[in-house]
XYZ file of C-alpha atoms in Angstrom:
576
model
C -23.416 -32.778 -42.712
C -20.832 -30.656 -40.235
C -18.968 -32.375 -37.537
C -18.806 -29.854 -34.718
C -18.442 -30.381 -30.518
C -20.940 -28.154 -29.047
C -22.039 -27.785 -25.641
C -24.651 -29.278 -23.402
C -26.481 -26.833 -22.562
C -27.118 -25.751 -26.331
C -29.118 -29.087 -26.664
C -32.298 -30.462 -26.034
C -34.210 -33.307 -27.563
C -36.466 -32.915 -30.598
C -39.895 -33.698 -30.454
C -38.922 -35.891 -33.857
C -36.729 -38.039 -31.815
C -38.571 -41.473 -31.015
C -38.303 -41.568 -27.636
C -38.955 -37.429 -26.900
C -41.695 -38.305 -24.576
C -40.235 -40.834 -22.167
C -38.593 -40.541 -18.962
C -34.769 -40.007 -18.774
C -33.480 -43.811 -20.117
C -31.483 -45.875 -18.292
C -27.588 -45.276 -19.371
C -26.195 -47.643 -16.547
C -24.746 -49.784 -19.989
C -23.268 -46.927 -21.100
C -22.217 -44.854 -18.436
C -19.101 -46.147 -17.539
C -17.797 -46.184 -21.292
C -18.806 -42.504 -21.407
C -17.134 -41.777 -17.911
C -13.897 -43.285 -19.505
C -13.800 -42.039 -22.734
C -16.083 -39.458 -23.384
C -18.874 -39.842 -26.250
C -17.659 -41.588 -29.161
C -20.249 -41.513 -31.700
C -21.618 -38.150 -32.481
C -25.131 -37.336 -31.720
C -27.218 -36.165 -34.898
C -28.484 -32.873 -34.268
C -30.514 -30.142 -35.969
C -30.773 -26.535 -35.662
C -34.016 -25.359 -33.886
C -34.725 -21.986 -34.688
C -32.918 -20.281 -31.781
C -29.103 -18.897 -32.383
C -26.557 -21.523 -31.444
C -29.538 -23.770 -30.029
C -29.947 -27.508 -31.373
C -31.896 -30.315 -30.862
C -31.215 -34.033 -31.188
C -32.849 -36.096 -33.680
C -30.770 -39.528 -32.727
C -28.049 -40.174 -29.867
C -30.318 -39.469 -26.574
C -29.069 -42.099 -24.697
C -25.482 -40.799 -25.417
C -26.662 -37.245 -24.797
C -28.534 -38.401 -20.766
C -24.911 -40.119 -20.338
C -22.993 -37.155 -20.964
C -25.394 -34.971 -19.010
C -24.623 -37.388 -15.747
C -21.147 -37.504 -16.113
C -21.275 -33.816 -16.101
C -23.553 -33.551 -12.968
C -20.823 -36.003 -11.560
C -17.970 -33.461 -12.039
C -19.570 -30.330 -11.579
C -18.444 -29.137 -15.139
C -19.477 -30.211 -18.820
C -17.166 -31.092 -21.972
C -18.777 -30.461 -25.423
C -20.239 -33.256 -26.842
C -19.430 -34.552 -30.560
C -22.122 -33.390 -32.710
C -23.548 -34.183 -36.523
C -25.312 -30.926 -37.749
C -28.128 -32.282 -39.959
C -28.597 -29.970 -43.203
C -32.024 -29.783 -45.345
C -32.508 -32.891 -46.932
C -30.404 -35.025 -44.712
C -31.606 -38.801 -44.221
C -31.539 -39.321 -40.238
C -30.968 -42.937 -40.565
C -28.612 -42.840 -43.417
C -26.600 -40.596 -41.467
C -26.020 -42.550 -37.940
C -26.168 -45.308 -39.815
C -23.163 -43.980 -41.904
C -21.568 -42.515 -38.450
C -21.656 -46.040 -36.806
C -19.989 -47.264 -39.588
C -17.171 -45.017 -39.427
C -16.608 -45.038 -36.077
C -16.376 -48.844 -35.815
C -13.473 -48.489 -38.022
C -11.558 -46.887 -35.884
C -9.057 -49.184 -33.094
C -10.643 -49.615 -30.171
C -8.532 -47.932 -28.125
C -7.203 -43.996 -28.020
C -3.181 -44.654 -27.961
C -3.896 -46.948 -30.967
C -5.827 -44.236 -32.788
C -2.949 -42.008 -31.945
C -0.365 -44.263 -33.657
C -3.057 -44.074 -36.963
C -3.610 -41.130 -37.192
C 0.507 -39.902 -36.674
C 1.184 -42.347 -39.578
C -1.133 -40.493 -41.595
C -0.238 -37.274 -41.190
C 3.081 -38.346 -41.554
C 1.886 -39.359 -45.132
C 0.566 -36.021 -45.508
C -2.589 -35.971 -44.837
C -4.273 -33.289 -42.735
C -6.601 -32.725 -39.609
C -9.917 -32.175 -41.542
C -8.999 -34.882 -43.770
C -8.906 -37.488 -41.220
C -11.887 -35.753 -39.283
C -13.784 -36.796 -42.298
C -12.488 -40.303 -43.269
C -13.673 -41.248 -39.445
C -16.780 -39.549 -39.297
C -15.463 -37.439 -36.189
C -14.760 -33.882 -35.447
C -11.686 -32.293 -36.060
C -11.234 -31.345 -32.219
C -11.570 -35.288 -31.680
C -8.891 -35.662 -34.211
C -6.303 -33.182 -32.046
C -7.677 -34.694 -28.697
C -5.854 -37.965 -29.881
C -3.064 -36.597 -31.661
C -2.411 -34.546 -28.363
C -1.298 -37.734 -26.789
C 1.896 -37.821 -29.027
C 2.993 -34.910 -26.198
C 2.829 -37.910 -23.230
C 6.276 -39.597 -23.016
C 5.866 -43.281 -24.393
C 6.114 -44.837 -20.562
C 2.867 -42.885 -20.193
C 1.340 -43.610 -23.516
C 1.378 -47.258 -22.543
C 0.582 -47.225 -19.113
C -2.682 -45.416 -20.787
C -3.239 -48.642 -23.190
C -3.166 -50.860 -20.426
C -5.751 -48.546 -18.479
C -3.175 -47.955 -15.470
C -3.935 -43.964 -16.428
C -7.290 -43.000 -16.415
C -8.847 -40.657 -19.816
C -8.937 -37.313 -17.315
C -5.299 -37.470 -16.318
C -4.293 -38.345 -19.346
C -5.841 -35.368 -20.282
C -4.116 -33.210 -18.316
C -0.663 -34.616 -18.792
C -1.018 -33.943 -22.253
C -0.634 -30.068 -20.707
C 2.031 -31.071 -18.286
C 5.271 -30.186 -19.742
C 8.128 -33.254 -20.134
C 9.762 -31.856 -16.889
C 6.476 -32.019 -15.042
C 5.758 -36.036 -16.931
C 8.818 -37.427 -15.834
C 8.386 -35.816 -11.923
C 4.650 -37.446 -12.138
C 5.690 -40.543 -13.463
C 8.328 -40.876 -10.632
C 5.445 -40.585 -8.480
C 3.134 -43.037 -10.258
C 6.317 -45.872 -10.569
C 6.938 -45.297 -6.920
C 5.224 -47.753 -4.335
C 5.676 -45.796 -1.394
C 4.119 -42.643 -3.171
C 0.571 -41.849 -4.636
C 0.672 -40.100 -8.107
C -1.802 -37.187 -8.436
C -4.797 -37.676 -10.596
C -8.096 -36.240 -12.181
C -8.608 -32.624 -11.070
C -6.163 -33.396 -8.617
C -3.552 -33.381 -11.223
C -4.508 -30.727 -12.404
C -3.787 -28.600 -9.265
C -0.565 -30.099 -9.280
C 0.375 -28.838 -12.564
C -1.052 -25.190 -12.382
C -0.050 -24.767 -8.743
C -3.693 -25.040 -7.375
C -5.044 -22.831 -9.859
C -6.464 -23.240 -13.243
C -7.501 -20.022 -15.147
C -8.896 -20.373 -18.359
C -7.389 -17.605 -21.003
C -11.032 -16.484 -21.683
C -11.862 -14.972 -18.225
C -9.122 -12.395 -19.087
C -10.375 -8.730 -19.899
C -6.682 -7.889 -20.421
C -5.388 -8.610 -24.450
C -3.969 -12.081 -24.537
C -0.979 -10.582 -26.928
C 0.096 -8.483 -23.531
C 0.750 -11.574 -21.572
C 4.909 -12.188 -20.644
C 4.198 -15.806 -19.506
C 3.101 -19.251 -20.869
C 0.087 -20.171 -21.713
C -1.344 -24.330 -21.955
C -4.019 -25.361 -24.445
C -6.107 -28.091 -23.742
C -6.996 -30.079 -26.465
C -9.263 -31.706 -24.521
C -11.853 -28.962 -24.274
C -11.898 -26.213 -26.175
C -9.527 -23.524 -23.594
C -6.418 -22.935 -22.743
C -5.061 -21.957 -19.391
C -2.352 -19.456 -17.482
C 0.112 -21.535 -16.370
C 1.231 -18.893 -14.296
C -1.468 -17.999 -11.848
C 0.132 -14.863 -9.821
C 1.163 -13.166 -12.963
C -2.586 -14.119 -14.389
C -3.811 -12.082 -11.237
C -1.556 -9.294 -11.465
C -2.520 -8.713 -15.042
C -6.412 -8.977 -14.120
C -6.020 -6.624 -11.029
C -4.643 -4.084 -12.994
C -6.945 -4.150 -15.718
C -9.902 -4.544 -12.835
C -8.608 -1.315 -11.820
C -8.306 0.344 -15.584
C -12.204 -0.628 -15.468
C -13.120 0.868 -12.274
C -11.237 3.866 -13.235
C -13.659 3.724 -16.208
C -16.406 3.904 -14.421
C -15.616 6.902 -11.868
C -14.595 8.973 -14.901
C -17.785 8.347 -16.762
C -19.871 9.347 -13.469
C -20.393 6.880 -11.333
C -20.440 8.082 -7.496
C -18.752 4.858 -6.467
C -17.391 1.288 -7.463
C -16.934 -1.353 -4.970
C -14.536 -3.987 -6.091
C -15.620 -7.394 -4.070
C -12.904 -9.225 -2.807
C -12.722 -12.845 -5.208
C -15.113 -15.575 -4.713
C -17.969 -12.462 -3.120
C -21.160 -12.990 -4.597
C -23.434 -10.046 -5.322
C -26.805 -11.020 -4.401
C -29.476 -9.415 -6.889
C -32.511 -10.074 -4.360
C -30.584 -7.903 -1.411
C -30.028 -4.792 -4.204
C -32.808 -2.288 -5.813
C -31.888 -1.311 -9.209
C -31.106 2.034 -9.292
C -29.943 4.277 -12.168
C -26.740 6.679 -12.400
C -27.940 9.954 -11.598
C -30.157 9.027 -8.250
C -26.729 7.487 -6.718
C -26.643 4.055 -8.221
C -23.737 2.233 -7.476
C -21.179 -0.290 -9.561
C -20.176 -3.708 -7.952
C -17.715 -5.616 -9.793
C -17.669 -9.595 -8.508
C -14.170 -11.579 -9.255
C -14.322 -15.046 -9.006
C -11.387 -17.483 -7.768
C -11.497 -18.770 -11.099
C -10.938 -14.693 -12.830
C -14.837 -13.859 -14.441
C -15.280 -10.566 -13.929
C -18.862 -9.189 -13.890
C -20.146 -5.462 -13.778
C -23.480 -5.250 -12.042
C -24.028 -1.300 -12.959
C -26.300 0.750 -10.754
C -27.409 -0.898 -7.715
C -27.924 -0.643 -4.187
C -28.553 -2.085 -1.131
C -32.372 -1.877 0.464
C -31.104 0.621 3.044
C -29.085 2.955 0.756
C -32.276 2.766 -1.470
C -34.133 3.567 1.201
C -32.510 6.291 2.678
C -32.366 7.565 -0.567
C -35.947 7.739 -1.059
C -36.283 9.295 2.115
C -33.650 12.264 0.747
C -35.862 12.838 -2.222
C -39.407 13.627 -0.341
C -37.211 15.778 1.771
C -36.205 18.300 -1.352
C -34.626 18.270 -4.676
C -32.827 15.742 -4.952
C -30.239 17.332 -7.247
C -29.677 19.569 -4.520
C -29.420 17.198 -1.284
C -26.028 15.650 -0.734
C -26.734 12.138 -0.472
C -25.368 10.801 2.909
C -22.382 8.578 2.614
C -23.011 4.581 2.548
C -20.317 4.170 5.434
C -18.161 6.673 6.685
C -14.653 6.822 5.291
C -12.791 6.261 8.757
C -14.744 3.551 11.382
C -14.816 4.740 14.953
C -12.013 3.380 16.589
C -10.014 4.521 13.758
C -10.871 8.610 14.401
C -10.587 8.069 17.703
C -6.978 6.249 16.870
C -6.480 9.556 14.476
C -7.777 12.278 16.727
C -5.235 10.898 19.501
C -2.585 10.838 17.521
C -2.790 14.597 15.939
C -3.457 15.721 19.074
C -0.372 14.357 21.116
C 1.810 15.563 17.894
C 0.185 18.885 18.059
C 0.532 19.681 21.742
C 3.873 18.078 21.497
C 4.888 20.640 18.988
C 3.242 23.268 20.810
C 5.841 23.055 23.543
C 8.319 24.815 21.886
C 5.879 27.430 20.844
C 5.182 29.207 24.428
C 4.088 32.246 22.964
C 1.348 30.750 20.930
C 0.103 28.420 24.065
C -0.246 31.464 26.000
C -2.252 33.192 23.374
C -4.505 30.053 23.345
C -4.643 30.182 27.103
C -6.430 33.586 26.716
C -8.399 32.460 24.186
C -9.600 30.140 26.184
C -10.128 31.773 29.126
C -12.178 34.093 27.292
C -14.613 31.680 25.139
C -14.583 29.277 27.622
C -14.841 26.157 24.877
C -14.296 22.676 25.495
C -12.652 21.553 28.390
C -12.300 24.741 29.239
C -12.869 24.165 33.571
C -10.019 23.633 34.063
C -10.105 19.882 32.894
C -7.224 17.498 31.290
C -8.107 15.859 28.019
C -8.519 12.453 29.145
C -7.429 10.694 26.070
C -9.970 8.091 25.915
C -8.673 5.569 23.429
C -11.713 3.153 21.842
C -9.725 0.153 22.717
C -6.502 -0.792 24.308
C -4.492 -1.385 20.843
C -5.282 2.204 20.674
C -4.088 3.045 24.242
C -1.115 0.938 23.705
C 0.070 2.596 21.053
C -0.107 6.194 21.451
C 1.475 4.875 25.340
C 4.166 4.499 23.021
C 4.168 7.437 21.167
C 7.455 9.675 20.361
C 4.756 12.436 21.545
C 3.742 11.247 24.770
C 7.092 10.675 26.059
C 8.453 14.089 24.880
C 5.020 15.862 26.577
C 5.840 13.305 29.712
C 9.377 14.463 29.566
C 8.776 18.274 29.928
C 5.856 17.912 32.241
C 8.238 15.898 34.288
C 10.272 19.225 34.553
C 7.194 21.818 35.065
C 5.869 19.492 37.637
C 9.723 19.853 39.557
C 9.495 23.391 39.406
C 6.146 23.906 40.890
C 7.110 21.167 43.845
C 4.591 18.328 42.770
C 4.956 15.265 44.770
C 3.756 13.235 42.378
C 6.354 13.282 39.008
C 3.668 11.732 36.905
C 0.553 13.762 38.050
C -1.263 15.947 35.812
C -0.504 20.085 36.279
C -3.954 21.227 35.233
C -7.105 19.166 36.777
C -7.142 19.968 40.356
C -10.231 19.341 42.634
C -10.874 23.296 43.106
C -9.697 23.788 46.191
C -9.044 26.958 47.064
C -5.380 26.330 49.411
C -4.573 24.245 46.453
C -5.384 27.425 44.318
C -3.339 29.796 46.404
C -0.222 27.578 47.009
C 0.479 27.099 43.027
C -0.679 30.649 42.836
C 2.205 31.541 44.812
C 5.118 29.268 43.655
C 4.354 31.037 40.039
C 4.807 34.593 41.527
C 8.282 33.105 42.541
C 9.195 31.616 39.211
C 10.825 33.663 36.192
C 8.493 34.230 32.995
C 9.928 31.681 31.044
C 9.612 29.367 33.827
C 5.870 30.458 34.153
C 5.624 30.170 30.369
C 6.864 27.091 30.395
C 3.958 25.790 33.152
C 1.158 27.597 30.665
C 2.576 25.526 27.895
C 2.169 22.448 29.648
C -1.563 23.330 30.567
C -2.581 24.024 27.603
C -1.457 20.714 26.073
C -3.291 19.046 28.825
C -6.608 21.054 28.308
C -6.297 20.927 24.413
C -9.045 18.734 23.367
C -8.450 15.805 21.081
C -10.451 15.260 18.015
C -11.482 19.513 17.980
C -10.983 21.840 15.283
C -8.452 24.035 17.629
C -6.299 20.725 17.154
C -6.328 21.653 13.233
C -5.738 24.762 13.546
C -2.827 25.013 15.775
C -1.368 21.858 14.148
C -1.447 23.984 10.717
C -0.468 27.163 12.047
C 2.764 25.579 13.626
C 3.286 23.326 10.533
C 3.880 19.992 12.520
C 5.822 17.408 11.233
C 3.719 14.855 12.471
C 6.242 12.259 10.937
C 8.600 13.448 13.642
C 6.123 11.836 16.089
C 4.735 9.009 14.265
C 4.874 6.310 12.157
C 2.183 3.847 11.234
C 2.037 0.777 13.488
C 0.295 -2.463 14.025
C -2.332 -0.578 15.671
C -3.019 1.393 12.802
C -2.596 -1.463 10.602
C -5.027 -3.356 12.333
C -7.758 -0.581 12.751
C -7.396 -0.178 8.515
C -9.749 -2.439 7.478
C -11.927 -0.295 4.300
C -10.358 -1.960 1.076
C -10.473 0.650 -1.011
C -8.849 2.922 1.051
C -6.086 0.101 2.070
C -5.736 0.194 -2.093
C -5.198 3.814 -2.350
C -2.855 4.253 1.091
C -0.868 0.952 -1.095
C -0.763 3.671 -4.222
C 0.654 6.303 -1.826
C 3.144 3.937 -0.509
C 4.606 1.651 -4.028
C 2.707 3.057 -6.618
C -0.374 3.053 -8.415
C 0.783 0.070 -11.103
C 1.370 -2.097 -7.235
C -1.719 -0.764 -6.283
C -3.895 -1.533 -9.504
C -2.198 -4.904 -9.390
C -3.639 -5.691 -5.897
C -7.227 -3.967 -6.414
C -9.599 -7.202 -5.819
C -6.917 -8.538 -3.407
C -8.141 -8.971 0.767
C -7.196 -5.938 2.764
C -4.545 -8.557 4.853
C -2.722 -8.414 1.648
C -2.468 -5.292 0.811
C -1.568 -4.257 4.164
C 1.488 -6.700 3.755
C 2.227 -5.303 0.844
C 2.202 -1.813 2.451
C 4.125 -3.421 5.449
C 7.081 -4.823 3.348
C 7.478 -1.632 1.459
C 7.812 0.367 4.784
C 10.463 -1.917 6.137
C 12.180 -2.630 3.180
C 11.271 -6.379 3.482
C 10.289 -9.379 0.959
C 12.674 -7.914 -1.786
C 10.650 -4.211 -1.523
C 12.903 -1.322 -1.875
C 12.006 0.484 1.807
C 9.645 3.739 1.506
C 10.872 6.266 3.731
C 8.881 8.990 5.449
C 5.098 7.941 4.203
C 1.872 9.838 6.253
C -1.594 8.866 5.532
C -3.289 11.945 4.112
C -5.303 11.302 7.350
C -2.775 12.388 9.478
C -0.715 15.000 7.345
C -1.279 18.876 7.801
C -3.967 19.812 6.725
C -5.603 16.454 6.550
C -6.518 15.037 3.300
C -9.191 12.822 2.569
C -8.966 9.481 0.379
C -12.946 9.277 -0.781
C -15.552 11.884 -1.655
C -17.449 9.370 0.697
C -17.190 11.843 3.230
C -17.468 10.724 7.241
C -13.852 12.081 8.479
C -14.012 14.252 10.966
C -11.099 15.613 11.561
C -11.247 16.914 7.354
C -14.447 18.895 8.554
C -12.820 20.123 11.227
C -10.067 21.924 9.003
C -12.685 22.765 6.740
C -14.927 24.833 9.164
C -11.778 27.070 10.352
C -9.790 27.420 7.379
C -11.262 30.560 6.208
C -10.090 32.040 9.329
C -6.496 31.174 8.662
C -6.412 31.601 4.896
C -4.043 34.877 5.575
C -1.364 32.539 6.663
């Protein structure tokens, strides 16, 4: 016969067992002892044929009570087993199991005080395991309450502490007994206990060691065993989760290097729903999703995708060859308000720039006049912005006030009344015509340059390809303009392109260490590091590859504009 604790779900009842046919029994006799202490007596099991599968020839009332408690708590403890072997005599075995257990003290702190005597005499674990008829993980449970200081031990004899917070003061360090058991001796206080306790003692989190893909020998901090169950915890819970992000983000790395177009890392406690996803493979575009729980599992659900992505997949494939149709991107790698935030933004640094670059604006002017493109009527760019954060904050642009300044000036010279007024977008009139006409044939050339400079910022069309190319012929130092605000903060909301702006920014080891956390918190992360706040040494000077020249991308999603822009015109450049 082997004493082992095994799980609840690896047990069912045999069809040997008496009583296999009746209704669940009635364990209202039993339940509360069971809900105290746990199952005493082990149950006498068999194998069944199945790996790591039993069945239980005696102890079904003991196995029902174990299977409430566990309903009651939302989680299961293994359950002391006997593990019949050929041969074995049912009977003669519980018989003999009753026997020994009966000869045990009735209660755990007196067991404790046995069993420390006898291993003071030298005797060992498995040797007491088998003198009692219990496992060897029941043996360490009790000897585990030698760790409680003795005020506790006896306040546990007399039943003032209940078995589960016993339990998890056994894990509590003496620091942590002595601040509990200032709390539990104090009237005017309440003493935390059950699983309450235990969020006191691992600071709201407990993470078993087992949900860890990174190597247990790796980990810098402490880690609690629980000799209650069968785990042991991170008693830190940040470091846990900076360990596990980065090794989240080794495995997604994994995966884009052995292929796969794309890995979305879920933000913790996301579910991926199986029933909302068609299995697809690899090579037709299938996707990777890894789900984090709050508790640290990691799963990989390889090669799936949504219904519509499916579909529109499908839809690819009866068009042509698949192999040779781009497939269209799942979502486009900047959201609307955010181009329109970025094609604002190059533009005003552009025709910013472009002021001290008259020669070139007059060139353009031609150009212009000659194509005839875009707002081309004469119309100003009317710097729509998609919502008023946007508005706001190119208002307060270093770009717009140095474009405001010098039209300020242009607008003197040609004798506007109005100093904020527009110089290009008048109604077509032709006295309105004439009358600037002539106050340019009075001006100097670099006065009249200096007007055509001014119009051609105010015609130059935001979000156009003429943007890209001027802003890369004249080299702009668009961090001379610009600097990433709350606006562009708060338009940032894709979290895998938060993750790899936070690489840009501290790193990719911050960045790797962050990869399942919200978007908020990597933007905060970001923000600190910018500033120079929260103990981060300050980053000076950083540009999203969005708004550098030439823009960059941060996917091979595709769906940024102002990339395909530069794209369609760069050939025509490439002298330069």
């Amino acid at each position: 016969m082997q004493l082992a604790h095994i799980a609840i779900d690896k047990l069912n009842i045999s069809a040997v067992n008496m009583r296999h046919a009746r209704r669940s029994p009635d364990v209202s006799d039993i339940l509360p002892s069971v809900r105290a202490r746990g199952v005493l007596v082990p149950l006498l099991v068999r194998p069944n044929g199945e790996p790591d599968m039993f069945e239980i020839v005696a102890g079904r009332r003991r196995y029902f009570a174990a299977k409430s408690i566990a309903d009651e708590r939302g989680e299961a403890d293994p359950v002391p087993c006997a593990i019949m072997e050929d041969g074995d005599d049912a009977d003669a075995l519980e018989a003999s199991l009753i026997e020994n257990i009966a000869r045990l003290d009735p209660d755990e702190v007196s067991q404790w005080e046995t069993f420390a005597r006898l291993i003071k005499q030298g005797r060992a674990v498995p040797d007491i395991a088998a003198t009692f008829g219990i496992t060897e993980l029941a043996v360490k449970r009790i000897l585990a309450l030698g760790d409680l200081l003795p005020k506790l031990r006896e306040a546990y004899r007399r039943d003032e502490i209940d078995a589960e917070t016993a339990r998890y003061l056994t894990m509590a360090s003496k620091a942590q007994q002595q601040d509990w058991l200032a709390l539990f001796s104090d009237p005017d206080n309440r003493a935390p206990r059950g699983f309450q306790l235990k969020q006191w003692l691992f600071g709201g989190q407990s993470i078993a060691t087992k949900v860890a893909l990174f190597s247990i020998e790796d980990y810098p901090g402490l880690i609690v065993s629980d000799l209650f169950g069968e785990d042991s915890y991170f008693a830190d819970a940040d470091l846990f989760w900076e360990k596990q992000n980065a090794a989240i983000a080794a495995k997604r790395d994994a995966y884009l290097e052995a292929g796969w177009a794309e890995v979305v890392v879920l933000e913790p406690g996301q579910y991926f729903h199986a029933w909302d996803h068609e299995k697809t493979p690899k090579k037709k575009g299938g996707k990777v999703l890894i789900t984090v729980s709050h508790r640290g599992e990691v799963e990989c659900h390889e090669g799936w995708l949504s219904h519509k992505e499916a579909r529109r997949t499908r839809s690819q494939g009866e068009a042509g060859d698949e192999a040779e149709t781009p497939a269209k991107p799942s979502r486009p790698e900047l959201s609307g308000p955010m181009q329109n935030y970025v094609d604002l933004h190059r533009h005003a640094a552009v025709r910013a720039a472009m002021l001290d670059h008259a020669g070139v604006a007059l060139r353009l002017m031609v150009a212009h006049a000659i194509t005839g493109p875009g707002l081309w009527q004469v119309r100003p760019e009317p710097q729509r912005a998609a919502n008023e954060a946007v508005a706001a904050s190119l208002a307060n642009s270093k770009a717009e006030a140095a474009f405001a300044a010098k039209r300020r000036e242009v607008l003197a010279l040609l004798k506007a009344p109005d100093e904020d007024a527009t110089v290009a977008g008048g109604n077509g009139d032709d006295h309105a015509t004439a009358s600037v006409f002539a106050r340019l044939l009075a001006l100097p050339d670099d006065d009249v340059v200096r007007v055509l400079a001014i119009v051609m910022g105010e015609t130059l069309q935001a979000g156009s390809a003429v943007v890209e190319a001027l802003g890369n012929h004249l080299s702009v130092d668009i961090g001379s303009y610009w600097q990433p605000d709350e606006a562009f903060f708060d338009l940032l909301r894709d979290k895998e392109i938060a993750n790899a702006m936070l690489a840009d920014v501290a790193g990719k080891h911050v960045a790797d260490g962050n990869v399942s956390e919200k978007v908020k918190t990597q933007k905060k992360i970001m923000r600190d590091f910018l500033c120079g706040e929260n103990g981060r040494q300050k980053v000076d000077g950083w540009l999203p590859r969005w708004m550098k020249f030439p823009a960059e991308t941060y996917t091979r999603r595709g769906g940024f504009r102002t990339a395909d822009q530069w794209a369609k015109v760069r050939p025509l450049f490439s002298a330069e």
